[in-house]
Coordinates of C-alpha atoms and ligand atoms in Angstrom, one line a residue:
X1295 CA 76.0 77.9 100.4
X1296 CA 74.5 77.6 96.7
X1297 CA 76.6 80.0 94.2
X1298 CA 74.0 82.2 93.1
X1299 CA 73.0 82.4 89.5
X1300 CA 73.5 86.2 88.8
X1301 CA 75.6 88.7 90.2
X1302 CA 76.2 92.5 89.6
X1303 CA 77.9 93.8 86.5
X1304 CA 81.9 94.2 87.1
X1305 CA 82.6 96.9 88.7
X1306 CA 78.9 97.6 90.2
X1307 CA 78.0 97.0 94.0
X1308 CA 75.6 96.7 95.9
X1309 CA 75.0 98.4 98.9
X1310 CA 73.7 96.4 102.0
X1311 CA 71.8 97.7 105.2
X1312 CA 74.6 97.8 107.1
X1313 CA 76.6 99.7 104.5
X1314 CA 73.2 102.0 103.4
X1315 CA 73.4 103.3 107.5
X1316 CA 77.1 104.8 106.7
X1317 CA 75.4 105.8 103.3
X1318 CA 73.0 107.6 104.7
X1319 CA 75.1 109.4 107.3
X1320 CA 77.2 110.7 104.9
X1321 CA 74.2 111.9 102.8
X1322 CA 72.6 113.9 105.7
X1323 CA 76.0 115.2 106.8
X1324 CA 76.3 116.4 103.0
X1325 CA 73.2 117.7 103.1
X1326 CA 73.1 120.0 106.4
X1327 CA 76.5 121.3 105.5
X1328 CA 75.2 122.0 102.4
X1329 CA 72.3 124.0 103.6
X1330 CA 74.9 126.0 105.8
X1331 CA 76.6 127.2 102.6
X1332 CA 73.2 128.0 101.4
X1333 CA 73.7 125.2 98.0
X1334 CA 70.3 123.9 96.7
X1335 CA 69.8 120.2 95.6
X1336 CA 69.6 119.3 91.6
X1337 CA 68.8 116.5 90.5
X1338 CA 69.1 114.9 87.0
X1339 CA 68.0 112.2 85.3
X1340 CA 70.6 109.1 84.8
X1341 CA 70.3 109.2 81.2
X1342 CA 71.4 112.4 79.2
X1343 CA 71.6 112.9 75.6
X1344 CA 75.2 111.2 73.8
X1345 CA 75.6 114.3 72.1
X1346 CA 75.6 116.8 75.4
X1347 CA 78.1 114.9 77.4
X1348 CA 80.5 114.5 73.5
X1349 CA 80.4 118.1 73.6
X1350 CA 80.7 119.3 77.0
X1351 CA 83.6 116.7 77.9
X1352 CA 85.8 116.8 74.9
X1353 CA 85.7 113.8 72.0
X1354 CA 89.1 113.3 73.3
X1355 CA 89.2 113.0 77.1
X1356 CA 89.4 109.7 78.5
X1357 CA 86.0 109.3 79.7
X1358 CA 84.1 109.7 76.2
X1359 CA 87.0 108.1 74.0
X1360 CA 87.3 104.8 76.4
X1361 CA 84.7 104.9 79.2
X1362 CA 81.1 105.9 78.3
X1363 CA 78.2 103.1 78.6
X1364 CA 75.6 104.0 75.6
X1365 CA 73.0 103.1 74.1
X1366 CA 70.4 103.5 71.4
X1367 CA 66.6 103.1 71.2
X1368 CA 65.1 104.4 67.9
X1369 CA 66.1 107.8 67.0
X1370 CA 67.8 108.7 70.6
X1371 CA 71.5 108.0 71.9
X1372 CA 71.7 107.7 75.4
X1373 CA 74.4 107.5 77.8
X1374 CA 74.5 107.2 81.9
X1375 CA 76.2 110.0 82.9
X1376 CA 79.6 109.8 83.9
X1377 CA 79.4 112.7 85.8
X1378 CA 77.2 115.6 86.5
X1379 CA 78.9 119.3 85.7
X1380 CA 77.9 119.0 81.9
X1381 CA 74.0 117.7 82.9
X1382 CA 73.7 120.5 85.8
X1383 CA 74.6 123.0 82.8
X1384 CA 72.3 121.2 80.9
X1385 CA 69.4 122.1 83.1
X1386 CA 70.8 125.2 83.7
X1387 CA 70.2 125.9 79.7
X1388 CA 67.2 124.2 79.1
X1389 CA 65.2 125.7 82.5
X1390 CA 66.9 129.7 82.1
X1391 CA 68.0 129.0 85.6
X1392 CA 69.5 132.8 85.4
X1393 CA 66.3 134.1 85.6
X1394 CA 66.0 133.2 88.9
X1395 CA 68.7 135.9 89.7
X1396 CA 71.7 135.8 90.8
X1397 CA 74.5 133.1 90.8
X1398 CA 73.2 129.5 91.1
X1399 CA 74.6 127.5 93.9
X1400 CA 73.9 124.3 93.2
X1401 CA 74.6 120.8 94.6
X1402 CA 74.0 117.4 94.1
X1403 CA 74.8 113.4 95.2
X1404 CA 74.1 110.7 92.9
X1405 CA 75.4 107.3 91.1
X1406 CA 77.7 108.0 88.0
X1407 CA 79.0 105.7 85.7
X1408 CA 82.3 104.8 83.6
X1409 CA 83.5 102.1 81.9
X1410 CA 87.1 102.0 83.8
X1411 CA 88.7 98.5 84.8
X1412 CA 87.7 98.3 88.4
X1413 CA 89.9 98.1 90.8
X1414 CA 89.8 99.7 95.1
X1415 CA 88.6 102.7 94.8
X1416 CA 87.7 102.4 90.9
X1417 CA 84.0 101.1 90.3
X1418 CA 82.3 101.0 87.2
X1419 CA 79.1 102.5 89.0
X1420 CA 80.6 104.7 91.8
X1421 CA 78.8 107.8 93.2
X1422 CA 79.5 111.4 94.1
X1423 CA 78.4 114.6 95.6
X1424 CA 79.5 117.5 93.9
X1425 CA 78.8 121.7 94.1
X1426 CA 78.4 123.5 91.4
X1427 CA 78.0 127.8 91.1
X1428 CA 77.1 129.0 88.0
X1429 CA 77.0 132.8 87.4
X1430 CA 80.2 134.0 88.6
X1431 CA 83.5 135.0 88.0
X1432 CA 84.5 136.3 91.2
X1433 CA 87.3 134.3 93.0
X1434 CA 84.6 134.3 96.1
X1435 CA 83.4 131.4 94.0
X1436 CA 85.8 129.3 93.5
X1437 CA 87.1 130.0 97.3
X1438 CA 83.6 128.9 98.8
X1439 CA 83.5 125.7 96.5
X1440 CA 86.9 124.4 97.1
X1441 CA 86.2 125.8 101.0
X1442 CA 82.8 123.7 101.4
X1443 CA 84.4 120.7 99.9
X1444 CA 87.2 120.7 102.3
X1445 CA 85.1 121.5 105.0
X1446 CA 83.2 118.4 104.7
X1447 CA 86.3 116.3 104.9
X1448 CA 87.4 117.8 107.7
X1449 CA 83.8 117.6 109.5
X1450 CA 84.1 113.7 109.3
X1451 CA 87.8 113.7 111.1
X1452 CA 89.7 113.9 107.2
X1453 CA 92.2 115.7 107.9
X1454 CA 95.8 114.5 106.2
X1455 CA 94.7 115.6 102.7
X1456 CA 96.5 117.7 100.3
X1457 CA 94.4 120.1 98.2
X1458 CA 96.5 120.3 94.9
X1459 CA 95.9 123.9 93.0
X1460 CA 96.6 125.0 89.7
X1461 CA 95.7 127.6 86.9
X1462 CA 94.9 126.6 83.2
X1463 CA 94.5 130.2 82.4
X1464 CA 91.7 131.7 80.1
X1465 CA 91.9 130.2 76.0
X1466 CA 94.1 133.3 74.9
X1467 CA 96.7 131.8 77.8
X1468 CA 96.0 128.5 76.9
X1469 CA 96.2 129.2 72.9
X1470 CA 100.1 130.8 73.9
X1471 CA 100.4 127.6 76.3
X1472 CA 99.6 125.4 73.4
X1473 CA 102.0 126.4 71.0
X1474 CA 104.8 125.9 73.8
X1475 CA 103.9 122.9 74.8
X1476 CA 103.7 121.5 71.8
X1477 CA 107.3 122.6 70.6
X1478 CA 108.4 121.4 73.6
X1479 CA 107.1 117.6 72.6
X1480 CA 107.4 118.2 68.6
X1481 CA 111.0 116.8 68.5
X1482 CA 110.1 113.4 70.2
X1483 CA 106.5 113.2 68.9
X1484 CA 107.1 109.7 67.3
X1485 CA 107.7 108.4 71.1
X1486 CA 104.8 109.4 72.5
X1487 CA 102.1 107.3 73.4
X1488 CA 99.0 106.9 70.8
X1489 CA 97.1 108.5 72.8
X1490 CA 99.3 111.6 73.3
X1491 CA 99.9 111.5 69.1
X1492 CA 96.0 112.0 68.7
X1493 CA 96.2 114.6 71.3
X1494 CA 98.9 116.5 70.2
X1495 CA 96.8 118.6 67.6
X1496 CA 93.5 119.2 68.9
X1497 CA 94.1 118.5 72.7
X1498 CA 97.8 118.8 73.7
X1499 CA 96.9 119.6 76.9
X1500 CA 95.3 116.3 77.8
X1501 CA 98.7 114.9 77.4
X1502 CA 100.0 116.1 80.5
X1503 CA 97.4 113.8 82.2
X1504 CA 98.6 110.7 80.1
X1505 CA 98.8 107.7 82.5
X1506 CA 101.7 106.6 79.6
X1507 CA 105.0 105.6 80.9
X1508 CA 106.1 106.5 77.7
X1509 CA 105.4 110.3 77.7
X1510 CA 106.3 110.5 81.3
X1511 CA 110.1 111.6 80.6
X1512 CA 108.2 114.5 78.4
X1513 CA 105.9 115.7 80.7
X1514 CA 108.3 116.2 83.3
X1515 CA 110.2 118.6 82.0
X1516 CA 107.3 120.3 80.1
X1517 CA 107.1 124.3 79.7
X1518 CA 104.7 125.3 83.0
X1519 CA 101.3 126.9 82.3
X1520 CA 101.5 129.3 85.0
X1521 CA 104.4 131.3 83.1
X1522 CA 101.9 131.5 80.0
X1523 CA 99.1 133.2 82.0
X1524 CA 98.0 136.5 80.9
X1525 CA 97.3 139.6 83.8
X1526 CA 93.7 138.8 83.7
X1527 CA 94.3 135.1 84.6
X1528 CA 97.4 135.8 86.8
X1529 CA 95.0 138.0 88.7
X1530 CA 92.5 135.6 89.3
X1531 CA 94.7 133.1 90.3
X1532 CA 96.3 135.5 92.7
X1533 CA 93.0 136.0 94.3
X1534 CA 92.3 132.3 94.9
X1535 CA 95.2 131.9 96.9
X1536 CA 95.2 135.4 98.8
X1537 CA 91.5 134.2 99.8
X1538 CA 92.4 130.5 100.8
X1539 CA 95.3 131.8 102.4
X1540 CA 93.0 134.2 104.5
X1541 CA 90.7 131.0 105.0
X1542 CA 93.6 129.3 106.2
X1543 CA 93.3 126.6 103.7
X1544 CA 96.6 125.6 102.5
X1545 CA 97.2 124.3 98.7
X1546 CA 100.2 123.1 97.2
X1547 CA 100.8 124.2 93.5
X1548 CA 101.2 122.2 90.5
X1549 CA 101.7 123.3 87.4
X1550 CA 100.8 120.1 85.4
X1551 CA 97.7 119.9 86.6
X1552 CA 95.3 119.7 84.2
X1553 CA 91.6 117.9 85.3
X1554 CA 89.8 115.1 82.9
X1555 CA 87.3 116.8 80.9
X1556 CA 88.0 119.8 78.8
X1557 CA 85.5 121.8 79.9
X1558 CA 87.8 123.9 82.6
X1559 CA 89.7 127.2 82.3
X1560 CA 91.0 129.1 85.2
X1561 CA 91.0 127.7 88.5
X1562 CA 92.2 123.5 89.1
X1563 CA 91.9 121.8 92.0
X1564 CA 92.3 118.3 93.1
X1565 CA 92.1 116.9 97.2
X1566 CA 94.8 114.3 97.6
X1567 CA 94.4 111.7 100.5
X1568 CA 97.4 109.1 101.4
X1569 CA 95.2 106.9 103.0
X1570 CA 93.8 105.6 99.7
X1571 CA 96.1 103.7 97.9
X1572 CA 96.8 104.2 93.8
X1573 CA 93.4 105.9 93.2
X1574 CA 94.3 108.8 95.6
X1575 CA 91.9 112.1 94.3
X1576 CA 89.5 112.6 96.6
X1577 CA 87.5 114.7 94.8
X1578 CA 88.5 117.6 91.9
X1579 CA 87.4 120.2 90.2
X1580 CA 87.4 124.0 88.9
X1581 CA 86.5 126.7 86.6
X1582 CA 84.4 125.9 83.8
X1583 CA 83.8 129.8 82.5
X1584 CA 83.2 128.1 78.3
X1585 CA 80.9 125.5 79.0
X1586 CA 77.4 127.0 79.7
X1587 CA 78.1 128.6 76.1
X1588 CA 79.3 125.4 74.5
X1589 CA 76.0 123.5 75.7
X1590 CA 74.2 126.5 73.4
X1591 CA 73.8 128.9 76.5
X1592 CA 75.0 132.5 77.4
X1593 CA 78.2 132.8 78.0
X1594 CA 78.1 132.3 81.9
X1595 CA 81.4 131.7 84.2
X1596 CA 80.6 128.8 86.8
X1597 CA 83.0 126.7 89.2
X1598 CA 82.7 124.0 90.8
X1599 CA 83.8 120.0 92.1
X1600 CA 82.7 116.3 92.5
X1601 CA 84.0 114.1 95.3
X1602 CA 83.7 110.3 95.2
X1603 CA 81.7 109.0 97.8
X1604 CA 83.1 105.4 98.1
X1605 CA 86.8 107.0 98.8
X1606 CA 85.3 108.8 101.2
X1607 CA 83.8 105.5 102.6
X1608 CA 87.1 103.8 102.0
X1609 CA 89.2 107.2 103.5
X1610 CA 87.0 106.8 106.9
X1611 CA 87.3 102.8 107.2
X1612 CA 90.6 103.4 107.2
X1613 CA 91.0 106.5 109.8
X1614 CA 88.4 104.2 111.9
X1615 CA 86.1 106.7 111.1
X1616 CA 82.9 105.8 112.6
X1617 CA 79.5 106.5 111.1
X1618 CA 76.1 106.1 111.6
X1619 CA 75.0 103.8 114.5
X1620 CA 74.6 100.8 114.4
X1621 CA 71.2 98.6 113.3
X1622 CA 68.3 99.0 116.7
X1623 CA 64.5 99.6 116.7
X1624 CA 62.8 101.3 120.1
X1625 CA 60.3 98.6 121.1
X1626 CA 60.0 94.8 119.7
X1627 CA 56.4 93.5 120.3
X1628 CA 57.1 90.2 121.5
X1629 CA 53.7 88.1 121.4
X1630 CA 52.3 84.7 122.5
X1631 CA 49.2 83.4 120.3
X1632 CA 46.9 84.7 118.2
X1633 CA 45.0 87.4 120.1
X1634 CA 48.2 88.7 121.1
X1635 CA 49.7 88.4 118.0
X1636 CA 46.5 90.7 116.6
X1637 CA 47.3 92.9 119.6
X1638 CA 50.5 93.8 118.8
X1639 CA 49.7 94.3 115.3
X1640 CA 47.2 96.9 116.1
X1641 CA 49.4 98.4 118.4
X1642 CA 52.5 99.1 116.2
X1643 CA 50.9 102.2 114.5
X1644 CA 50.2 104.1 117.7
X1645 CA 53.7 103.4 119.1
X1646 CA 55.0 104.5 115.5
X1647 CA 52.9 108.1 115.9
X1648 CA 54.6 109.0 118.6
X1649 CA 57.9 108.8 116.5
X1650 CA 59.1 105.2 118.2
X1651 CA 60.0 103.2 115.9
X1652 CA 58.4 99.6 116.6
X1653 CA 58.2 95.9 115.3
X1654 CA 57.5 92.4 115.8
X1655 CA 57.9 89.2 114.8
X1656 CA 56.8 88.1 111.1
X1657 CA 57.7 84.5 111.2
X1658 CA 55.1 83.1 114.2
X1659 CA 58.3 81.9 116.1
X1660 CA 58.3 80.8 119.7
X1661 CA 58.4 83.3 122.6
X1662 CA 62.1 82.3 123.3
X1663 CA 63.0 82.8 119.6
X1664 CA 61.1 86.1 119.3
X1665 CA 63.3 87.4 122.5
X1666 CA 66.7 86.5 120.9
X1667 CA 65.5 88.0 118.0
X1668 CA 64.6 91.2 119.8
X1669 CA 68.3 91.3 120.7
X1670 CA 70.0 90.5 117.4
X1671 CA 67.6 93.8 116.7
X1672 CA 68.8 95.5 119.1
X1673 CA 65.7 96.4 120.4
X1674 CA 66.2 99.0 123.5
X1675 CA 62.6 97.5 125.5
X1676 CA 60.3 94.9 124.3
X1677 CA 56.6 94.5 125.1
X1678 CA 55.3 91.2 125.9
X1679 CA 52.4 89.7 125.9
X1680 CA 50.2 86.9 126.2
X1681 CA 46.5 85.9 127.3
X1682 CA 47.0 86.8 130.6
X1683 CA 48.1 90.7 129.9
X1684 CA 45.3 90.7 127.6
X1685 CA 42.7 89.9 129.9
X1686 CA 44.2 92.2 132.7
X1687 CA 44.8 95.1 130.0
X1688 CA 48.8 95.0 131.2
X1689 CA 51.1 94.4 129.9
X1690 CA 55.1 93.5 130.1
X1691 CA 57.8 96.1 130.0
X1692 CA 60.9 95.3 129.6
X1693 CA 63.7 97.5 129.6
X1694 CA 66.5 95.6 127.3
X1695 CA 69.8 97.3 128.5
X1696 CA 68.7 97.5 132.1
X1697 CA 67.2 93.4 132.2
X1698 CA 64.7 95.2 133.9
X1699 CA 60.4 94.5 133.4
X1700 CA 57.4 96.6 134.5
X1701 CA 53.7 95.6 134.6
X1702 CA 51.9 98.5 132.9
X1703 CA 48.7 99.4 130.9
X1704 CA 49.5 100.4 127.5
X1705 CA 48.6 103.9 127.8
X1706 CA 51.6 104.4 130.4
X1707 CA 53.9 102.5 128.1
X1708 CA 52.4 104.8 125.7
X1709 CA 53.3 107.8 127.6
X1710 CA 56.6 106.8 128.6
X1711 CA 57.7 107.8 124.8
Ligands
LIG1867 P1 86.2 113.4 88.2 O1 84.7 113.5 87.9 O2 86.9 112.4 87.3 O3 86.9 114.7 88.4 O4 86.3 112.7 89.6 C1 86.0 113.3 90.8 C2 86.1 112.3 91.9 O5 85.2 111.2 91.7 C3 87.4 111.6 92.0 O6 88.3 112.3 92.7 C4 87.1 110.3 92.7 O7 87.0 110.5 94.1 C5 85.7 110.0 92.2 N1 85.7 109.0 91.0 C6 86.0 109.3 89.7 N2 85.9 108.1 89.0 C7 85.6 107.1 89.9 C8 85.4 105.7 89.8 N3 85.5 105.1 88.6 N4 85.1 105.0 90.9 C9 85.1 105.6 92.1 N5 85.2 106.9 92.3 C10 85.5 107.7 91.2

């Protein structure tokens, strides 16, 4: 075969039919279970302003320092989002979504994208289905998020996964956190990584998620978070695992972790699968009680997560997950000449109104051809015709599974649907 002359970007796929069917499964599955937890659909455009996903991320998080694709076009910065908390609050803001009363229980699915060398698991345009409730601080909250996310894991047969829990405490824990942790790395600053140097001031926190094998002796031995957290936090916390405990959802606690983007206080949470190699986080996600403010509106407490669809995908290949079925139409109109041909043309909308779906051939192959290609489409019956059925208004029915045919008007065919 001819190497063709352009491919996708690195790191960005393309989906195929047979790889849209699993797609699509997963999609409606999302979506029913979704409706269950009574979460509405958002959706945003893939664009949002530079400036919006700066600010609600953090200027020093990996994702805006390293992995942001942007652009410019007169006045306006754009970027494609690399994820979709800081744009749901977005809309949030600009549409006073609090006026519709209540806590907002939103969720979404959509293509994200980061600059990160690609690698299994790793895309550079990946995609991911998230939840996010904005309007409340009750632990009920962040219980039903973390809840719904595991509960679609385990729908699909997911079952070995760990669901890794922490607390980052409100900013007057964190501000007491700070100082600790950073007199705790002060005396070996000069061996940190670069990264963690710029950190260490404005974002010492981020260094506990450093990648570095160089601040890895460091963070080990770190002061914990959780012995910073003041009664209100402690309290909260406490609540999250009374109520997952009641749920019987069990969590393993760690201390150091902290998620990606700076946007979270309180509640951490990341799902942890073995079956997926180096890039093994499921999905993550938390509290995010600042952010709605920081984007310019109320102050507003929200929680919430975003799962990657392809390790899902790549989580239920290897469990031999099965999903969706596999390619097939209802009836293939197999015809010989033109009237027949015209026939069957005419024909395909009525079998299609009664919700079969129907085809036939677009090439003007042979009889023999058109009936091997009615099986490589799996068709379940084909209806054939030629001059003869025409002029006797009957017409072959042939049941593919069973090799078995039926001489019929089309009405009867008709009413066998
Ligand atoms: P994050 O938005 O970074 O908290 O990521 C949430 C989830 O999205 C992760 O747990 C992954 O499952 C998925 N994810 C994040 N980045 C990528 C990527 N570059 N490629 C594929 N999946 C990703």
């Amino acid at each position: 075969m001819a190497q063709a002359k352009y491919s996708t970007h690195l790191g960005m796929v393309d989906i195929l039919p047979d790889e849209v069917r699993k797609w699509q499964f997963l999609e409606n599955l999302i979506r029913e279970e979704a409706a269950k937890f009574n979460f509405e659909e958002i959706r945003t455009p893939i664009m949002e302003q530079t400036e919006l996903i700066v600010r609600g991320l953090g200027q020093l998080t990996d994702i805006v320092s390293k992995e942001i694709f942007s652009f410019s076009r007169g006045e306006d910065n754009y970027v494609l989002r690399p994820e979709l908390t800081a744009p749901v609050v977005r809309a949030f803001v600009e549409h006073h979504l609090d006026q519709r009363g209540g806590s907002q229980k939103l969720y979404y699915i959509g293509p994200m994208f980061r600059a990160e060398r690609p690698q299994k698991g790793r895309q550079r345009q990946f995609h991911q289905f998230g939840v996010e409730v904005i309007g409340s601080s009750d632990a009920v909250a962040d219980v039903e998020v973390i809840a719904f996310m595991i509960h679609i894991y385990n729908k699909l047969g997911i079952k070995n996964t760990t669901l890794k829990l922490n607390s980052i405490g409100d900013p007057e824990s964190r501000e007491t956190y700070k100082e600790a942790l950073k007199a705790h790395l002060k005396p070996n600053f000069m061996k940190l990584s670069d990264l963690s140097k710029k950190r260490f001031e404005k974002n010492p926190l981020r260094i506990l998620d450093s990648k570095e094998e160089e601040d890895k002796p460091f963070i080990e031995n770190a002061p914990v978070i959780t012995d910073y957290l003041n009664d209100e936090s402690i309290n909260h916390y406490n609540k999250v695992k009374e109520y997952l405990t009641d749920l019987g959802i069990s969590f393993e606690e760690d201390p150091y972790l902290v998620r990606g983007m700076d946007y979270y206080t309180q509640t951490a949470f990341e799902l942890i699968s073995p079956d997926l190699g180096a890039q093994d986080a499921l999905a993550g996600g938390g509290r995010y009680d600042l952010l709605v403010e920081e984007i310019g509106g109320q102050r507003t407490p929200a929680v919430g997560f975003a799962a990657g669809m392809e390790r899902l995908l790549i989580a239920c290949d290897e469990l031999d997950i099965q999903l969706g079925n596999e390619k097939s139409v209802d009836v293939y109109i197999v015809t010989l000449g033109d009237a027949a041909r015209k026939w069957g043309l005419s024909q395909l909308p009525n079998l299609r109104a009664k919700g079969v779906s129907a085809t036939m051939d677009y090439m003007g192959r042979s009889m023999k051809a058109q009936m091997k290609d009615a099986n490589r489409e799996n068709a379940r019956y084909a209806i054939i015709v030629g001059e003869n059925e025409l002029n006797e208004g009957k017409f072959t029915f042939r049941d593919m599974k069973e090799s078995d045919e039926k001489s019929l008007p089309f009405e009867e065919i008709l009413g066998l649907f």
